[in-house]
Every structure is written in structure tokens, then in C-alpha cells.
Short mmCIF file of C-alpha atoms in Angstrom, two decimals:
data_model
loop_
_atom_site.label_atom_id
_atom_site.label_comp_id
_atom_site.label_asym_id
_atom_site.label_seq_id
_atom_site.Cartn_x
_atom_site.Cartn_y
_atom_site.Cartn_z
CA MET N 234 67.67 35.84 -18.77
CA PHE N 235 70.24 34.25 -16.54
CA PRO N 236 73.30 32.11 -17.79
CA PRO N 237 74.06 28.53 -16.27
CA VAL N 238 77.15 28.74 -13.31
CA LEU N 239 79.60 25.98 -13.30
CA ALA N 240 79.34 25.40 -9.39
CA ASP N 241 79.63 22.11 -7.09
CA ILE N 242 76.48 21.81 -5.81
CA SER N 243 74.80 19.50 -3.20
CA ALA N 244 71.66 18.20 -4.96
CA GLY N 245 74.18 15.89 -7.46
CA PRO N 246 76.56 15.77 -10.01
CA SER N 247 77.09 19.02 -12.18
CA LEU N 248 76.60 18.66 -15.91
CA SER N 249 80.24 19.30 -17.43
CA SER N 250 80.32 22.16 -20.25
CA ASP N 251 82.31 19.87 -22.42
CA VAL N 252 79.92 17.14 -22.64
CA ARG N 253 79.84 15.29 -26.15
CA LEU N 254 77.74 12.37 -26.50
CA ALA N 255 77.62 9.79 -29.36
CA PRO N 256 74.03 9.51 -30.92
CA GLY N 257 71.83 7.70 -28.45
CA ALA N 258 73.84 8.24 -25.63
CA LYS N 259 72.87 9.62 -22.59
CA THR N 260 74.40 11.53 -19.71
CA LEU N 261 73.16 12.59 -16.00
CA GLY N 262 74.17 16.13 -14.27
CA TRP N 263 72.15 19.10 -12.70
CA VAL N 264 72.59 22.62 -13.93
CA ALA N 265 72.88 25.48 -11.73
CA PHE N 266 71.62 29.43 -12.64
CA GLU N 267 72.17 32.41 -10.24
CA VAL N 268 68.31 33.95 -9.98
CA PRO N 269 67.72 36.89 -7.64
CA LYS N 270 65.21 36.13 -4.86
CA ASP N 271 62.63 38.51 -6.33
CA ALA N 272 62.46 36.91 -9.88
CA THR N 273 60.07 34.60 -10.68
CA VAL N 274 61.13 31.58 -13.25
CA ALA N 275 58.51 30.53 -15.67
CA GLN N 276 60.57 28.47 -17.81
CA VAL N 277 64.32 27.17 -18.50
CA GLN N 278 65.55 27.26 -22.07
CA MET N 279 68.77 25.63 -23.04
CA ALA N 280 70.87 25.44 -26.58
CA LEU N 281 73.69 22.92 -27.45
CA ASP N 282 77.27 24.19 -28.99
CA SER N 283 77.35 27.21 -26.29
CA GLY N 284 74.11 28.50 -27.58
CA ARG N 285 74.92 28.44 -31.30
CA ALA N 286 73.07 25.31 -31.99
CA ASP N 287 69.96 25.44 -34.20
CA GLU N 288 68.01 23.37 -31.78
CA THR N 289 66.70 24.08 -27.87
CA GLY N 290 65.19 22.88 -25.38
CA ARG N 291 62.57 24.82 -23.22
CA TRP N 292 60.86 23.68 -20.17
CA LYS N 293 57.99 25.55 -18.24
CA LEU N 294 58.35 25.48 -14.74
CA LYS N 295 54.99 24.82 -12.40
#
């Protein structure tokens, strides 16, 4: 497991760690992870509320 890092990246705007959205609202931003070069990433999983939320999002990577 590799936690996200707060970093300035050239791909686009970083997603802030304190985003608060009203129901139906949207935001845009990138989340960066530091992963060892020899690691193979199969999926990304994120949970709201610093990981304490009941719901999570999971994306399989190809």
C-alpha cells in the first residue's frame, strides 16, 4: 500500500487534501503516489474522510 503524497506536479492541478463538496458538486485535481520503480500497480483505492469513510472508490489499472 502506498499512501498519496501532496506534491506539485506538472500534469495538472493537485487535488487538495481538504476538499469539501456539496452534494452534486464537482472538483478536478490529480492525486500523486510515490511507488517504487520495481512495483506493479494493479489498482488504486481511495476512501473519503482520510480513510475513515464507509465508502471507498476502487479503480483497476491496465
